[in-house]
Amino acid sequence: MQSPVNFLTVEEYLKAEESSEIRHEYLGGQIFAMAGASEEHNLIAGNIIALLRPHLRGSLYRAFVSDMKVKVKTKKADIFYYPDIVVTCDPQDNERYFKTRPNLIIEVLSASTEITDRREKLLNYRTLENLQEYVLVSQDEIKVEVYHQDAQGNWSVQTLGKGNNLELNSIGLTLTMADIYEDVLTV
């Protein structure tokens, strides 16, 4: 016998998430528990945020790490994800527990999330009006994929490796692979 699927409203989800010890992503009423991250994952995300914060200081840009949700509203459903890093500069993006108008989203790939990050999240994030860049960072090899949206709304992808720098045009910052992978992989 199958257990019935319990659907939550957005309000029920947000309230439950405030006191939950485990983070959950929300897809159209269903919630999905998130797995913990590896040491390498945390080091990479930490390296990136450590470089973002001083660069953004004194500007309208705000950077958030892993505990800030991004809300995506599709024709079919409301969705909430927890990206590893999200950057926003829109004054209207003022919700306390989630953002709706990010300029930049960065995900550090792991075995348990890679397919979702590459497919589902890519498709859904691309519907966000203000999103200019979606970045996928491998934790197993020196490889970064950057999805850019141009002024006409067209998306392109660039794959970077050892000899490249990551140009974050959305915030005017360049990161080296050595900076991103410090204490994780040798560049």
CSV table of C-alpha atoms in Angstrom, one decimal, residues 6-181:
chain,number,residue,atom,x,y,z
A,6,ASN,CA,0.9,15.4,1.5
A,7,PHE,CA,0.8,18.7,-0.3
A,8,LEU,CA,1.7,21.9,1.5
A,9,THR,CA,0.7,25.4,0.6
A,10,VAL,CA,3.5,27.9,0.1
A,11,GLU,CA,2.6,29.5,3.5
A,12,GLU,CA,2.7,26.1,5.3
A,13,TYR,CA,6.1,25.3,3.7
A,14,LEU,CA,7.7,28.6,4.6
A,15,LYS,CA,6.4,28.4,8.2
A,16,ALA,CA,7.6,24.8,8.6
A,17,GLU,CA,11.0,25.6,7.0
A,18,GLU,CA,11.6,28.4,9.7
A,19,SER,CA,11.8,25.8,12.4
A,20,SER,CA,13.0,22.7,10.5
A,21,GLU,CA,16.4,21.3,11.3
A,22,ILE,CA,16.6,19.9,7.7
A,23,ARG,CA,16.3,22.1,4.7
A,24,HIS,CA,13.7,21.2,2.1
A,25,GLU,CA,13.1,22.3,-1.5
A,26,TYR,CA,9.5,22.9,-2.5
A,27,LEU,CA,8.1,21.9,-5.9
A,28,GLY,CA,4.4,22.7,-6.4
A,29,GLY,CA,3.2,21.6,-2.9
A,30,GLN,CA,5.7,18.7,-2.4
A,31,ILE,CA,8.8,19.0,-0.3
A,32,PHE,CA,12.1,17.2,-0.8
A,33,ALA,CA,14.8,17.0,2.0
A,34,MET,CA,18.2,18.1,1.0
A,35,ALA,CA,21.3,16.0,1.5
A,36,GLY,CA,24.3,17.4,3.5
A,37,ALA,CA,27.3,18.7,1.5
A,38,SER,CA,30.8,17.3,1.4
A,39,GLU,CA,33.9,19.0,2.8
A,40,GLU,CA,35.0,19.9,-0.8
A,41,HIS,CA,31.6,21.3,-1.6
A,42,ASN,CA,31.7,23.6,1.5
A,43,LEU,CA,35.3,24.7,0.8
A,44,ILE,CA,34.5,25.7,-2.8
A,45,ALA,CA,31.3,27.6,-1.8
A,46,GLY,CA,33.3,29.2,1.0
A,47,ASN,CA,36.1,30.2,-1.3
A,48,ILE,CA,33.7,31.8,-3.7
A,49,ILE,CA,31.7,33.7,-1.1
A,50,ALA,CA,34.9,34.9,0.5
A,51,LEU,CA,35.8,36.6,-2.8
A,52,LEU,CA,32.3,37.9,-3.5
A,53,ARG,CA,31.7,39.7,-0.1
A,54,PRO,CA,34.6,42.2,-0.3
A,55,HIS,CA,33.9,42.9,-4.0
A,56,LEU,CA,30.2,43.6,-3.3
A,57,ARG,CA,30.7,45.6,-0.1
A,58,GLY,CA,29.3,49.1,-0.3
A,59,SER,CA,27.1,48.3,-3.3
A,60,LEU,CA,23.5,47.4,-3.7
A,61,TYR,CA,24.5,43.7,-4.3
A,62,ARG,CA,23.9,41.2,-1.6
A,63,ALA,CA,25.3,37.7,-1.5
A,64,PHE,CA,23.8,34.8,0.3
A,65,VAL,CA,25.1,31.3,1.0
A,66,SER,CA,23.0,28.1,1.0
A,67,ASP,CA,20.3,29.0,3.5
A,68,MET,CA,18.6,31.6,1.4
A,69,LYS,CA,15.9,30.2,-0.8
A,70,VAL,CA,15.1,31.4,-4.4
A,71,LYS,CA,11.5,31.4,-5.4
A,72,VAL,CA,10.6,30.5,-9.0
A,73,LYS,CA,7.0,31.0,-10.1
A,74,THR,CA,6.2,28.9,-13.2
A,75,LYS,CA,2.8,28.6,-14.9
A,76,LYS,CA,2.2,25.3,-13.2
A,77,ALA,CA,3.6,25.8,-9.7
A,78,ASP,CA,5.6,27.8,-7.1
A,79,ILE,CA,9.1,26.3,-6.6
A,80,PHE,CA,11.6,27.1,-3.8
A,81,TYR,CA,15.3,26.0,-4.2
A,82,TYR,CA,18.3,26.5,-1.9
A,83,PRO,CA,21.2,27.5,-4.2
A,84,ASP,CA,24.7,27.4,-2.8
A,85,ILE,CA,25.2,31.1,-3.6
A,86,VAL,CA,22.7,33.7,-4.7
A,87,VAL,CA,23.4,37.4,-5.5
A,88,THR,CA,20.7,40.0,-5.9
A,89,CYS,CA,20.8,43.8,-6.2
A,90,ASP,CA,17.1,44.6,-6.9
A,91,PRO,CA,15.6,46.8,-4.1
A,92,GLN,CA,12.3,45.0,-4.6
A,93,ASP,CA,13.9,41.7,-3.7
A,94,ASN,CA,13.2,42.3,-0.1
A,95,GLU,CA,11.6,39.1,1.2
A,96,ARG,CA,13.4,38.0,4.4
A,97,TYR,CA,13.5,34.2,3.7
A,98,PHE,CA,13.6,34.0,-0.1
A,99,LYS,CA,14.7,35.9,-3.1
A,100,THR,CA,12.8,36.3,-6.4
A,101,ARG,CA,15.1,38.5,-8.5
A,102,PRO,CA,18.6,37.2,-8.4
A,103,ASN,CA,21.3,38.3,-10.9
A,104,LEU,CA,23.6,35.4,-10.2
A,105,ILE,CA,23.1,31.9,-8.9
A,106,ILE,CA,26.0,29.5,-8.3
A,107,GLU,CA,25.6,25.7,-7.6
A,108,VAL,CA,28.5,23.5,-6.5
A,109,LEU,CA,27.7,20.1,-8.1
A,110,SER,CA,27.5,16.9,-6.2
A,111,ALA,CA,26.6,13.4,-7.2
A,112,SER,CA,23.2,13.7,-5.5
A,113,THR,CA,22.3,17.0,-7.1
A,114,GLU,CA,24.1,17.2,-10.4
A,115,ILE,CA,21.2,16.0,-12.6
A,116,THR,CA,18.7,18.3,-10.9
A,117,ASP,CA,21.1,21.3,-11.1
A,118,ARG,CA,21.8,20.7,-14.8
A,119,ARG,CA,18.2,20.1,-16.0
A,120,GLU,CA,15.4,21.0,-13.7
A,121,LYS,CA,17.0,24.0,-12.0
A,122,LEU,CA,18.6,25.3,-15.2
A,123,LEU,CA,15.2,25.3,-16.9
A,124,ASN,CA,13.4,26.9,-14.0
A,125,TYR,CA,16.1,29.4,-13.1
A,126,ARG,CA,16.2,30.7,-16.7
A,127,THR,CA,12.6,31.9,-16.2
A,128,LEU,CA,13.8,34.4,-13.5
A,129,GLU,CA,13.5,37.8,-15.0
A,130,ASN,CA,16.7,39.3,-13.5
A,131,LEU,CA,19.0,36.3,-13.7
A,132,GLN,CA,22.0,37.0,-15.9
A,133,GLU,CA,24.3,34.1,-14.9
A,134,TYR,CA,23.9,30.5,-13.6
A,135,VAL,CA,27.2,28.9,-12.7
A,136,LEU,CA,27.8,25.2,-12.1
A,137,VAL,CA,31.1,24.3,-10.3
A,138,SER,CA,32.4,20.8,-10.3
A,139,GLN,CA,33.9,19.6,-7.0
A,140,ASP,CA,35.6,16.6,-8.5
A,141,GLU,CA,37.6,18.3,-11.3
A,142,ILE,CA,38.6,21.8,-12.3
A,143,LYS,CA,35.5,22.5,-14.4
A,144,VAL,CA,33.1,25.4,-14.3
A,145,GLU,CA,30.1,25.9,-16.6
A,146,VAL,CA,28.6,29.4,-17.0
A,147,TYR,CA,25.2,30.0,-18.5
A,148,HIS,CA,25.0,33.6,-19.6
A,149,GLN,CA,21.9,35.5,-20.7
A,150,ASP,CA,22.5,38.3,-23.2
A,151,ALA,CA,20.6,41.5,-23.7
A,152,GLN,CA,18.2,39.9,-26.1
A,153,GLY,CA,17.3,37.1,-23.6
A,154,ASN,CA,19.3,34.4,-25.4
A,155,TRP,CA,21.3,31.9,-23.2
A,156,SER,CA,24.7,30.5,-24.0
A,157,VAL,CA,27.0,28.2,-22.1
A,158,GLN,CA,30.8,28.4,-21.6
A,159,THR,CA,32.8,25.6,-20.1
A,160,LEU,CA,36.0,26.6,-18.3
A,161,GLY,CA,39.0,24.6,-17.1
A,162,LYS,CA,42.4,24.9,-15.6
A,163,GLY,CA,43.7,27.7,-17.8
A,164,ASN,CA,40.6,29.9,-17.6
A,165,ASN,CA,39.2,32.6,-15.3
A,166,LEU,CA,35.6,32.8,-14.3
A,167,GLU,CA,34.2,36.2,-15.5
A,168,LEU,CA,31.1,37.0,-13.6
A,169,ASN,CA,29.8,39.8,-15.8
A,170,SER,CA,26.6,40.2,-13.7
A,171,ILE,CA,28.7,41.6,-10.8
A,172,GLY,CA,31.9,42.7,-12.6
A,173,LEU,CA,34.2,40.2,-10.9
A,174,THR,CA,36.8,37.8,-12.2
A,175,LEU,CA,37.8,34.7,-10.2
A,176,THR,CA,40.7,32.4,-11.0
A,177,MET,CA,40.4,28.7,-10.8
A,178,ALA,CA,43.1,28.7,-8.1
A,179,ASP,CA,40.9,31.0,-6.0
A,180,ILE,CA,37.8,28.8,-6.5
A,181,TYR,CA,39.5,25.5,-5.8
